[in-house]
mmCIF file of C-alpha atoms and ligand atoms in Angstrom:
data_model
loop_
_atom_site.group_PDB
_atom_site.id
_atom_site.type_symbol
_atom_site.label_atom_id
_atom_site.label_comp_id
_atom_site.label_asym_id
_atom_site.label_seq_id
_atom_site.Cartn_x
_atom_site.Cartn_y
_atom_site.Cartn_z
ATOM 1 C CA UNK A 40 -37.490 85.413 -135.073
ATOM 2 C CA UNK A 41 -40.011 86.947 -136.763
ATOM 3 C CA UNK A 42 -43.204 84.063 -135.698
ATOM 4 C CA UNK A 43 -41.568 83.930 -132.120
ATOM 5 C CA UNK A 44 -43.648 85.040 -129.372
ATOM 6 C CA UNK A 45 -42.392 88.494 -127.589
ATOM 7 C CA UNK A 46 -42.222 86.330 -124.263
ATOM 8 C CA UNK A 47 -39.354 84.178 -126.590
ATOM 9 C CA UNK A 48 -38.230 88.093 -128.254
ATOM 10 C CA UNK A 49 -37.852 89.807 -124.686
ATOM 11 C CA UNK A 50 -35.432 86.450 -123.710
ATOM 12 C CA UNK A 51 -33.468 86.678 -126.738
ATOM 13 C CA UNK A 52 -32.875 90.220 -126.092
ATOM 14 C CA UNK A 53 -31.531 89.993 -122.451
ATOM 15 C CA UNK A 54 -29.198 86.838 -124.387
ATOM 16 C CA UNK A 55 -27.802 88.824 -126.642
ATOM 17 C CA UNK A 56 -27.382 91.658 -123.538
ATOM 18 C CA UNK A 57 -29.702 94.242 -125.195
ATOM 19 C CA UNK A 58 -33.039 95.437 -123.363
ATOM 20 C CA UNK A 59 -36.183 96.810 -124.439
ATOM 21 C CA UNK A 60 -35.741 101.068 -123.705
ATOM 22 C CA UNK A 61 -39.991 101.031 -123.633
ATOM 23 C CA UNK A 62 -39.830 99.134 -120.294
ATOM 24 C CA UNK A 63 -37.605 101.289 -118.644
ATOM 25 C CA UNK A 64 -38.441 104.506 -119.673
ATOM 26 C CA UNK A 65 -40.214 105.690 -116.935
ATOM 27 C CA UNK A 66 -37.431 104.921 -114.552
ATOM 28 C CA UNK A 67 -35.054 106.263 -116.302
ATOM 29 C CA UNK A 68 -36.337 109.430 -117.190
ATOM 30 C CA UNK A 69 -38.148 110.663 -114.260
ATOM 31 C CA UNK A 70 -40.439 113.823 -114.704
ATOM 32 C CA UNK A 71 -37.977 115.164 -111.518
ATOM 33 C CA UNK A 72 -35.268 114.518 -109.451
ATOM 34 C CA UNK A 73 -36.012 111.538 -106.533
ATOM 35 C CA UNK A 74 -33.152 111.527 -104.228
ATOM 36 C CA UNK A 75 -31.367 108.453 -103.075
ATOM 37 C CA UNK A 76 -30.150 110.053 -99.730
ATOM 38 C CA UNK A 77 -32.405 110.794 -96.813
ATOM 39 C CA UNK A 78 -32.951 113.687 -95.123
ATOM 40 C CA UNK A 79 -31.123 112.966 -91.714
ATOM 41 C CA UNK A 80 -29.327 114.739 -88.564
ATOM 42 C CA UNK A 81 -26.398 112.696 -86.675
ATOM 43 C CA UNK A 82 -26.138 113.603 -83.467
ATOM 44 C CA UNK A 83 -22.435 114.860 -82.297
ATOM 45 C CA UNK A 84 -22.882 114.363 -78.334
ATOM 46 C CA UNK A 85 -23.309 110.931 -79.174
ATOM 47 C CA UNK A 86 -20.676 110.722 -81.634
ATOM 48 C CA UNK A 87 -18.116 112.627 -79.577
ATOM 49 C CA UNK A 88 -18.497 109.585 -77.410
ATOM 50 C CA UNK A 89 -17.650 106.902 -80.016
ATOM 51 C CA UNK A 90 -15.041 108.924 -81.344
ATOM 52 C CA UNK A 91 -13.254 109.087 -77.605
ATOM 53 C CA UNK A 92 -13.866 105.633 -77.002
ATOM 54 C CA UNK A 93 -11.965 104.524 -80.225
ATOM 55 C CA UNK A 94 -9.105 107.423 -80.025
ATOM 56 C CA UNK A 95 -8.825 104.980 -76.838
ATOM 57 C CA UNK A 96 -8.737 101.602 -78.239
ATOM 58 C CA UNK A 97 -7.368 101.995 -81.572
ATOM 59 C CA UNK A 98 -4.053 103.366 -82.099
ATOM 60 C CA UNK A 99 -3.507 105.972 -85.399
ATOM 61 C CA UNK A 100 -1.016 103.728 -86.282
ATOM 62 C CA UNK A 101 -3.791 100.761 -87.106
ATOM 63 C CA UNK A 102 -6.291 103.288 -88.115
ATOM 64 C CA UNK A 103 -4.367 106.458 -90.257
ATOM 65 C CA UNK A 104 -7.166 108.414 -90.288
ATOM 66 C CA UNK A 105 -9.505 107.683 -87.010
ATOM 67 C CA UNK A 106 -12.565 108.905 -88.904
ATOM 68 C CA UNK A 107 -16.313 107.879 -88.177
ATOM 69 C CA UNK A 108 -18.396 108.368 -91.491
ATOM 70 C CA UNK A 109 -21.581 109.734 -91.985
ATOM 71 C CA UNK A 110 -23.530 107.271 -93.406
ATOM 72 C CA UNK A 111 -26.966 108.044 -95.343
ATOM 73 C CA UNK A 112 -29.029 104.964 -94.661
ATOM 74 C CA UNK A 113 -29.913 105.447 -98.608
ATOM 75 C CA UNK A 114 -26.057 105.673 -99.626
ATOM 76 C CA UNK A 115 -24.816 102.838 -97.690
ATOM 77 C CA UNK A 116 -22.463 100.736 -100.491
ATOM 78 C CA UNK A 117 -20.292 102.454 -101.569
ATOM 79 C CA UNK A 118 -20.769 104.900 -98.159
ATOM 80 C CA UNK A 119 -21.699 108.747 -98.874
ATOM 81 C CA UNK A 120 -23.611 111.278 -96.520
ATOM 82 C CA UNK A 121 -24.969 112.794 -100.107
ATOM 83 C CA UNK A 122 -25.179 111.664 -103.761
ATOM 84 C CA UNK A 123 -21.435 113.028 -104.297
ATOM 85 C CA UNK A 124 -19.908 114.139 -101.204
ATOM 86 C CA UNK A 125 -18.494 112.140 -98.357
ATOM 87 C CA UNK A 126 -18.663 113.642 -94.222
ATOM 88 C CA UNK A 127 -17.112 112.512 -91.393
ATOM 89 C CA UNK A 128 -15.789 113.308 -87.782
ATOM 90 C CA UNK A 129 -11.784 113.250 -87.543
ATOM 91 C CA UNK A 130 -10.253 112.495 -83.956
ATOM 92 C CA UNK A 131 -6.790 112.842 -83.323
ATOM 93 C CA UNK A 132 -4.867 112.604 -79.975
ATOM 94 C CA UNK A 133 -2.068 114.895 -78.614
ATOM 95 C CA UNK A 134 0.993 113.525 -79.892
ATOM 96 C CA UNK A 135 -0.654 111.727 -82.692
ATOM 97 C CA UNK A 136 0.449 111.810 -86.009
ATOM 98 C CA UNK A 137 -1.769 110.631 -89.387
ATOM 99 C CA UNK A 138 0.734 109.869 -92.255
ATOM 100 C CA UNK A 139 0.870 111.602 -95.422
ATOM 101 C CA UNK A 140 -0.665 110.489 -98.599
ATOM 102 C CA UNK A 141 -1.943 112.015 -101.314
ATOM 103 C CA UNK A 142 -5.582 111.257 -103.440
ATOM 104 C CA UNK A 143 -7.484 112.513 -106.616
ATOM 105 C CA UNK A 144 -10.555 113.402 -104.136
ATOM 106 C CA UNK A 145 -10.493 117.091 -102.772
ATOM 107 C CA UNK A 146 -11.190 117.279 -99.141
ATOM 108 C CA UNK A 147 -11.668 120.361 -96.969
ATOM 109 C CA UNK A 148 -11.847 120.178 -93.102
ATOM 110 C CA UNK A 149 -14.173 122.087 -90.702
ATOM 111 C CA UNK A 150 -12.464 122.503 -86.984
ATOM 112 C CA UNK A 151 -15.397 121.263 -84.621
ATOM 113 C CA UNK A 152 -13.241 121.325 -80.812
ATOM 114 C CA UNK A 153 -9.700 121.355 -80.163
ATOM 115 C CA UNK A 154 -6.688 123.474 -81.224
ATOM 116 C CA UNK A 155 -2.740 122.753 -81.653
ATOM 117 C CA UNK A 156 -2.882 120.676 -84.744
ATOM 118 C CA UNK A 157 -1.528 121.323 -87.725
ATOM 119 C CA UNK A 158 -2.352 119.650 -91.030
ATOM 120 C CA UNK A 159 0.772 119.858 -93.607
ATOM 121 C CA UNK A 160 -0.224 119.941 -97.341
ATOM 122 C CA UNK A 161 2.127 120.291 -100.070
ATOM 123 C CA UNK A 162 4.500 121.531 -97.459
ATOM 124 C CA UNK A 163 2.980 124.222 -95.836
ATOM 125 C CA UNK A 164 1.695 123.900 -92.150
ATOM 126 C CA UNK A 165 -1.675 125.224 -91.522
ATOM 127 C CA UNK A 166 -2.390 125.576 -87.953
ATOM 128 C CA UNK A 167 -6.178 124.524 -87.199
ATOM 129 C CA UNK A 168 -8.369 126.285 -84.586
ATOM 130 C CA UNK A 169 -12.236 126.130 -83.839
ATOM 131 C CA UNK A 170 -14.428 127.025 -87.271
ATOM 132 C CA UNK A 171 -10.905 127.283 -89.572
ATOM 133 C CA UNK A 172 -11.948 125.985 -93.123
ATOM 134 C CA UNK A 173 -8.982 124.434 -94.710
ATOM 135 C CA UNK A 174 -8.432 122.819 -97.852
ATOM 136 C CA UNK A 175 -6.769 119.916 -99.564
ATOM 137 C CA UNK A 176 -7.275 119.561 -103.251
ATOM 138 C CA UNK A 177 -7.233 116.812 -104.858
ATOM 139 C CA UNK A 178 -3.659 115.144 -105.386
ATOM 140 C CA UNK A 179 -1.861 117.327 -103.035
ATOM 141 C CA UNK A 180 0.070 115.582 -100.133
ATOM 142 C CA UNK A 181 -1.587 115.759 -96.912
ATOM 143 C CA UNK A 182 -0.614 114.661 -93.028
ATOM 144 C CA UNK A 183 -1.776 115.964 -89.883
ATOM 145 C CA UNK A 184 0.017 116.333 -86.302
ATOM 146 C CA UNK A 185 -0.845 116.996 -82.830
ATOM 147 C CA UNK A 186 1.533 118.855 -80.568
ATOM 148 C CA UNK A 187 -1.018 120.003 -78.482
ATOM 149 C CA UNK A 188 -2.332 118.842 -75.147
ATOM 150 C CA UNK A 189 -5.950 118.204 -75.753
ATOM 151 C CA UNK A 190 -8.459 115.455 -78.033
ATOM 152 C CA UNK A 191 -9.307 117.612 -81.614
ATOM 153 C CA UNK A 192 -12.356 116.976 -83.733
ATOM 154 C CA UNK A 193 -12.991 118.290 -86.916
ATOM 155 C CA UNK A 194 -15.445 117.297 -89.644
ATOM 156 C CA UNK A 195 -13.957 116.122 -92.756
ATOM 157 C CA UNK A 196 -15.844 116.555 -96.845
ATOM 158 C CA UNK A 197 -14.896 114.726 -99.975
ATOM 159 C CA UNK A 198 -16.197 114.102 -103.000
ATOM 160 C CA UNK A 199 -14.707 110.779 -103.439
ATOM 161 C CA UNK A 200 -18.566 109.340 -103.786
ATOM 162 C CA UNK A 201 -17.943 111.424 -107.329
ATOM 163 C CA UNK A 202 -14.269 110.828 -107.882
ATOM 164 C CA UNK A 203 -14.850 106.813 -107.831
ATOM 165 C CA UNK A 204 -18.224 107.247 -109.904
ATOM 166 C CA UNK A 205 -15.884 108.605 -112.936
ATOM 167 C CA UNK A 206 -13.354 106.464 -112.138
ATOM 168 C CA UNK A 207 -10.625 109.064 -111.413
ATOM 169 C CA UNK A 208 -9.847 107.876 -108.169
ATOM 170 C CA UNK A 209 -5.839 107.670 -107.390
ATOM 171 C CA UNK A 210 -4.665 107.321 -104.033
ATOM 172 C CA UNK A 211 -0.915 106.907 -102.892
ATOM 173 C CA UNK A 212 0.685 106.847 -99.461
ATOM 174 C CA UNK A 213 3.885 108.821 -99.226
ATOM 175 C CA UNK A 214 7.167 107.732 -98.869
ATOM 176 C CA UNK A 215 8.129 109.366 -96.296
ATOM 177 C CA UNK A 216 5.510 109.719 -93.437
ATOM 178 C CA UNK A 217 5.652 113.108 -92.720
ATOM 179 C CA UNK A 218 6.336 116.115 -95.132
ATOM 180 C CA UNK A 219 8.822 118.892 -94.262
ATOM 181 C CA UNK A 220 7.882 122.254 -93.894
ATOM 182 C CA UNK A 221 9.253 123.611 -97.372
ATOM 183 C CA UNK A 222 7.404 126.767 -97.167
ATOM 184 C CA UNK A 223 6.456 129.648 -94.124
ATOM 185 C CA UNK A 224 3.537 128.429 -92.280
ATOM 186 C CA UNK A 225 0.255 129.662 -93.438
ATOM 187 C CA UNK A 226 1.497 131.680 -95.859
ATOM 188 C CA UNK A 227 -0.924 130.596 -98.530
ATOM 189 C CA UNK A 228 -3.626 131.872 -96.254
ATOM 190 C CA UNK A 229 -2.074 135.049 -94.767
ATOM 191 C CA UNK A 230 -0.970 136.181 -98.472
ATOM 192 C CA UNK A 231 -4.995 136.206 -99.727
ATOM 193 C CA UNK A 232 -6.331 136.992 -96.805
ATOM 194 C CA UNK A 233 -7.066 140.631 -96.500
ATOM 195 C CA UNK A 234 -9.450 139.580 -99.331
ATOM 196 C CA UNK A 235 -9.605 142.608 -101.860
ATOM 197 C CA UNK A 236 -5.824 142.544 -102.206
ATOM 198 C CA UNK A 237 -4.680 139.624 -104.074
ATOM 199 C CA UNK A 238 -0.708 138.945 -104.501
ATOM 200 C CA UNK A 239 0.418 139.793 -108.238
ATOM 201 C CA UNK A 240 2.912 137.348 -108.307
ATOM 202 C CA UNK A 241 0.197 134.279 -107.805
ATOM 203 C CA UNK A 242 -1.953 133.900 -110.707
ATOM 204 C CA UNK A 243 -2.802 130.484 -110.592
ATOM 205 C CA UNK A 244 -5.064 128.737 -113.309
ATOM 206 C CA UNK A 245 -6.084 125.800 -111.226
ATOM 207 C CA UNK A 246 -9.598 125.201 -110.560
ATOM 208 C CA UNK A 247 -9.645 125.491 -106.663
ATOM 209 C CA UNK A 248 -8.854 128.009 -104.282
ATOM 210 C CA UNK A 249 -5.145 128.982 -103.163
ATOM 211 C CA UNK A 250 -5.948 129.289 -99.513
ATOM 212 C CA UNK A 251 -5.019 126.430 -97.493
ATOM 213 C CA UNK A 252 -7.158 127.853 -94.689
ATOM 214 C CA UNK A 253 -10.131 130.367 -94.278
ATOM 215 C CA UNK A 254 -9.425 130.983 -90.263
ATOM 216 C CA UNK A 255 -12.858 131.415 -88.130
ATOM 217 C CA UNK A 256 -11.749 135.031 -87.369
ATOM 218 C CA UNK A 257 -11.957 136.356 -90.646
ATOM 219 C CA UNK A 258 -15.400 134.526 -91.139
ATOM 220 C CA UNK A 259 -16.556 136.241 -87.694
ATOM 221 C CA UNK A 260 -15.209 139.692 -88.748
ATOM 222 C CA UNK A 261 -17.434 139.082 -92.227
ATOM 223 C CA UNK A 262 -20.678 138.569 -90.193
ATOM 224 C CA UNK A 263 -20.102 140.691 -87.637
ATOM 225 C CA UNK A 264 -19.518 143.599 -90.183
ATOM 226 C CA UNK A 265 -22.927 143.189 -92.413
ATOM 227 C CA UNK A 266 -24.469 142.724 -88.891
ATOM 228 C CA UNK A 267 -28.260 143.241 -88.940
ATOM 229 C CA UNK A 268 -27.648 145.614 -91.299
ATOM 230 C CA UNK A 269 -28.633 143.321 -94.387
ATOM 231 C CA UNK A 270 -31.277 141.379 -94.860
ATOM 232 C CA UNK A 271 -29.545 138.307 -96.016
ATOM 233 C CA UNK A 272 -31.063 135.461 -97.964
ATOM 234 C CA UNK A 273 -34.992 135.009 -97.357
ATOM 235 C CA UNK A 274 -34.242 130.836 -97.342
ATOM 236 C CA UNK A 275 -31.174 130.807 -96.508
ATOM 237 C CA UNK A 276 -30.364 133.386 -93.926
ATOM 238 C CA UNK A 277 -26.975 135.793 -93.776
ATOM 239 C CA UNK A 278 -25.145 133.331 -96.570
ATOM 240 C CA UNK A 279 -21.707 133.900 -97.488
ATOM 241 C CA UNK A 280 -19.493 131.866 -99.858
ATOM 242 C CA UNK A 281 -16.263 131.290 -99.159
ATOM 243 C CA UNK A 282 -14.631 131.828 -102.470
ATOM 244 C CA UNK A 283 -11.494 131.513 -104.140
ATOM 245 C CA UNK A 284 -10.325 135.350 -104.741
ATOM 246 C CA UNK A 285 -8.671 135.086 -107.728
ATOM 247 C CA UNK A 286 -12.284 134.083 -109.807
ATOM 248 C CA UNK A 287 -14.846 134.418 -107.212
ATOM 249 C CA UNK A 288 -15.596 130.599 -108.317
ATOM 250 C CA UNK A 289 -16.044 127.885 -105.503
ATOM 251 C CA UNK A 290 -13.030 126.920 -103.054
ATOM 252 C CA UNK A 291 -12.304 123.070 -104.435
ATOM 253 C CA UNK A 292 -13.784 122.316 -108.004
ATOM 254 C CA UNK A 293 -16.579 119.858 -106.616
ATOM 255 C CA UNK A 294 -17.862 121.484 -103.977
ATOM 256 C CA UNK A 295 -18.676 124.892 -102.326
ATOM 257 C CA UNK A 296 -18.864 125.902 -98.757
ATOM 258 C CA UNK A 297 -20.360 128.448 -97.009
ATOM 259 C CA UNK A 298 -21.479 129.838 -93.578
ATOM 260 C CA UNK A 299 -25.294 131.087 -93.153
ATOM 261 C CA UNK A 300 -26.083 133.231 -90.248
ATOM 262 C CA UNK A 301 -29.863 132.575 -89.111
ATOM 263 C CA UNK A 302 -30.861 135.560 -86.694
ATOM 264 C CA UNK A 303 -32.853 134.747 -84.007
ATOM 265 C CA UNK A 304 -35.829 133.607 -84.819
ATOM 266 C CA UNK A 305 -35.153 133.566 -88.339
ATOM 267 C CA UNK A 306 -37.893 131.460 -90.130
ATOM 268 C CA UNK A 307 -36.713 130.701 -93.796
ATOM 269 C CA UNK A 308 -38.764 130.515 -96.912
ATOM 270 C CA UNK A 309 -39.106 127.099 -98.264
ATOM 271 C CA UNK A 310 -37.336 125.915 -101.718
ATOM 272 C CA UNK A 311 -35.418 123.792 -103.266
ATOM 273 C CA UNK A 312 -32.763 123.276 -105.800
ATOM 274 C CA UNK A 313 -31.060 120.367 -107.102
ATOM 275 C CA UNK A 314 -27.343 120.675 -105.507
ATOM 276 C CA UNK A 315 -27.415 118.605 -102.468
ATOM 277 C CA UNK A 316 -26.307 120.264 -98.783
ATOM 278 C CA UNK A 317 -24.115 118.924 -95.825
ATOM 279 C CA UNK A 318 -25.021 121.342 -93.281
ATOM 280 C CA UNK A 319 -23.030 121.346 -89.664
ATOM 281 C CA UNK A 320 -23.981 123.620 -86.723
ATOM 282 C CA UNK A 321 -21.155 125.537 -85.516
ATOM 283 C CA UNK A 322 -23.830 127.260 -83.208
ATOM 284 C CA UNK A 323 -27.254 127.222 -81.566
ATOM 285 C CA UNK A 324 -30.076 125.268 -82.162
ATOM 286 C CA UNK A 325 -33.099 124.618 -84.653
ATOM 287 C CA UNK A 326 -35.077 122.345 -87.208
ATOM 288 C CA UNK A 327 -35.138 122.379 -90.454
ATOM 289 C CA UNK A 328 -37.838 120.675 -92.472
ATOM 290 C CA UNK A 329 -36.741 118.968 -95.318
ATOM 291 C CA UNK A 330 -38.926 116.688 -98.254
ATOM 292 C CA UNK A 331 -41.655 116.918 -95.099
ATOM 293 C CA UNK A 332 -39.557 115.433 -92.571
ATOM 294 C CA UNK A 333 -38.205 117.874 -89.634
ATOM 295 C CA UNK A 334 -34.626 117.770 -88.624
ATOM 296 C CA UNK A 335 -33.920 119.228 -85.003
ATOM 297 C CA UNK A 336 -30.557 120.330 -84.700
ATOM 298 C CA UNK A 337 -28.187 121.856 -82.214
ATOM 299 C CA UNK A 338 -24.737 122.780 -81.794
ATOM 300 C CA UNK A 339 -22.158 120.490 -83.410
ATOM 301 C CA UNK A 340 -24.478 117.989 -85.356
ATOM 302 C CA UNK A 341 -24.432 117.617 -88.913
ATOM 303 C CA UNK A 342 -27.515 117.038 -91.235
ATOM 304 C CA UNK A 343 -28.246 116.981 -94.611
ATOM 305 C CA UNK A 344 -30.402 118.693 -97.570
ATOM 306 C CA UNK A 345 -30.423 115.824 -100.657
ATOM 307 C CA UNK A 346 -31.180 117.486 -103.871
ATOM 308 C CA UNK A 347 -34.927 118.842 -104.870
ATOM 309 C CA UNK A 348 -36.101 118.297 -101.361
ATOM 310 C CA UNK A 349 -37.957 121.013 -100.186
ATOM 311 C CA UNK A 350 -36.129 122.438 -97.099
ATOM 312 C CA UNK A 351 -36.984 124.975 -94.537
ATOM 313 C CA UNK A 352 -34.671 126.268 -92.083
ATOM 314 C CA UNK A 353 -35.388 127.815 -88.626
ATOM 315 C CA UNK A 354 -33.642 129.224 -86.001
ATOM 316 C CA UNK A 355 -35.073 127.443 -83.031
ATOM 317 C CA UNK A 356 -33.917 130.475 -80.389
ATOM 318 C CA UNK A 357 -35.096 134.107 -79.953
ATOM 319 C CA UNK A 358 -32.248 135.842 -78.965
ATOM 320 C CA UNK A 359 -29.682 133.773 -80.100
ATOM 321 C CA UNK A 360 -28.141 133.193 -83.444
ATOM 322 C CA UNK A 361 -28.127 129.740 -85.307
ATOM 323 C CA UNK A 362 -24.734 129.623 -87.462
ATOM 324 C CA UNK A 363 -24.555 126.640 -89.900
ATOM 325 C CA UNK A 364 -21.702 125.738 -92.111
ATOM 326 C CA UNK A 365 -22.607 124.237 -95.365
ATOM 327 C CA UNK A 366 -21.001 122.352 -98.208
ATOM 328 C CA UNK A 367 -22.538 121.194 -101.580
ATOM 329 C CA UNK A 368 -22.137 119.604 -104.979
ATOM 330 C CA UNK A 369 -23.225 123.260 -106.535
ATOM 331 C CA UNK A 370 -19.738 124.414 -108.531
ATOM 332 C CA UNK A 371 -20.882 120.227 -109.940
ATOM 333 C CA UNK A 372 -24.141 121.127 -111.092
ATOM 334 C CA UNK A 373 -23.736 125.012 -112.366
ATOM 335 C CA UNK A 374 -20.665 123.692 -114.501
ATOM 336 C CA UNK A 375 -22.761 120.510 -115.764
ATOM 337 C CA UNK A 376 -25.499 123.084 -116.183
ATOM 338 C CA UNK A 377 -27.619 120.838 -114.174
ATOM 339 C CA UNK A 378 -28.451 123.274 -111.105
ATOM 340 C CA UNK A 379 -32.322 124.791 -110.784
ATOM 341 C CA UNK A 380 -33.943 126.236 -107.985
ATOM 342 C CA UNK A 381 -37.622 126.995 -106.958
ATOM 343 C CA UNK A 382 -38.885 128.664 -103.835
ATOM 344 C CA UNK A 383 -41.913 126.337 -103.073
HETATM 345 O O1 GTQ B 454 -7.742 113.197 -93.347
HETATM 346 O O2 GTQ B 454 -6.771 112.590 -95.178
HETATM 347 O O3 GTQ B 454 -12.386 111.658 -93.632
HETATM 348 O O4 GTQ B 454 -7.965 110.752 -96.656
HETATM 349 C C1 GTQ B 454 -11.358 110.521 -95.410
HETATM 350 C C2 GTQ B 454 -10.225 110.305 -96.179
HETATM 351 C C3 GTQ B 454 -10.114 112.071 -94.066
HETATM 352 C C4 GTQ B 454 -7.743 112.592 -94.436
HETATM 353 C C5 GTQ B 454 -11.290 111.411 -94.369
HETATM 354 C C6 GTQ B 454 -9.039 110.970 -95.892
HETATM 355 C C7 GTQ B 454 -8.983 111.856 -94.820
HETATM 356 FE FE1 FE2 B 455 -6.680 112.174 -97.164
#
């Protein structure tokens, strides 16, 4: 080998399935994050429509889960809305049931319209009303059932974009199609919730929070006490974390939510940092720039903040506020030590 040419050296390489690193370095090493996703807003008017048209045509028997994905035109195979986290909007129909199974991906759901369903995981009911948080961690049974008397939406996150990257994914349907109530409804919620108390008797180890729901009250009552009494975050607004009170860490291993109050007129500071953000608008209206591109936004849509894209939020109104509720892939990169910020 040593008189061959390096055309004949480079093809001997890839034959023996080796490859020069000096080729590739530049790609792989990159002086700074480039994110795959785009910067994009989906529309919910438009969605709500699709959404009706197929709780219509398809019934949850074919479908299980009638769920429309939000697709990043940069994460298209396998689908993801960011690098690690999955979005999409739920529909189910009064009277509708979507069967229990269980997978290694944790999933929270955000109410968006409706009330009167519950979702059952692990055995305990938790009712779902308009801007309830609740959780499913991963491997815990999960169904959901209607008894109410009008269409409910909610928007759906998981991290299976992650999961199936390490190759953890497991997935199984239950045997049964619906789980008994083993357990008093909501109690995982209502024994946390008055927030600085917790319950002796629970001292769970695991690595997500043991809520099964954060209801919309209690996040209302939090804003409404700080008020405009605290200046909040200068990018990010009135910011709160919804944490798991037993360490203060994130509410599912993978990913962290919170709800950011923009007063009105609230112009944030630009930065970035290299978690990536789902953000949905549970109220008013605005833009947000982000990596130079401007998102407009109102009530209901969902857009998105891919990692070390310089974003810039703004409450489009004067006298009203702009409430967003945001997940992210932060508890990922803090515990990978992987997570910097920059105001820019
Ligand atoms: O409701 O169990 O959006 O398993 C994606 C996968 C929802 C669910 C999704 C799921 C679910
Ligand atoms: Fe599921």
């Amino acid at each position: 080998m040593t008189n061959a040419s390096d055309e004949e050296a480079y093809t001997r390489l890839a034959a023996e399935g080796a490859a020069p690193l000096w080729r590739y370095y530049g790609s792989l090493f990159l002086p700074e994050p480039k994110p795959t996703a785009v910067p994009i807003v989906w529309h919910y008017k438009a969605l709500r429509e699709v959404a009706m048209h197929f709780a219509e045509s398809l019934s949850i028997e074919d479908a299980a889960r009638r769920v429309l994905m939000l697709v990043n035109p940069g994460l298209q195979d396998p689908p993801a809305t960011v690098n690690t986290l999955f979005s999409g909007i739920q529909i189910l129909l009064p009277g509708e049931q979507a069967p229990a199974h269980r997978h290694t991906a944790n999933a929270f759901r955000f109410v968006i319209e409706g009330s009167g369903v519950y979702t059952t995981v692990d055995g305990e009911r938790l009712y779902m009303n308009p801007g309830d948080l609740l959780l499913t961690a991963g491997w815990k049974w999960h169904d959901h059932f209607h008894p109410g008397d009008n269409p409910m939406l909610w928007l759906d996150g998981l991290d299976y974009p992650l999961v199936n990257l390490l190759e953890a994914g497991f997935y199984e349907q239950g045997a049964d199609r619906f789980q008994k109530s083993v357990v008093p409804d909501g109690i995982s919620t209502r024994q946390f919730i008055h927030g600085r108390l917790n319950p002796v008797w629970l001292n769970s180890q695991e690595r997500h929070s043991p809520l099964g729901s954060y209801p919309w009250v209690e996040t209302e009552r939090a804003l409404a006490a700080i008020g405009d009494d605290a200046d909040g975050c200068e990018h990010d607004g009135v910011s709160l974390e919804y944490t798991n009170p037993l360490d203060g860490g994130s509410v599912l291993p993978t990913i962290g939510c919170r709800v950011q109050r923009l007063r009105p007129g609230f112009v944030g500071r630009p930065r970035r940092q290299t978690s990536s953000v789902i953000c949905h608008v549970v109220r008013g209206s605005g833009s947000t720039e982000v990596g130079g591109k401007t998102l407009e936004w109102q009530e209901k849509d969902v857009f998105v903040i891919p990692g070390w894209l310089a974003y810039q939020h703004r409450n489009g109104s004067r006298d009203e506020d702009a409430v967003l509720f945001t997940s992210s892939n932060e508890p990922v990169m803090k515990a990978l030590n992987l997570y910097r910020e920059e105001a820019v």
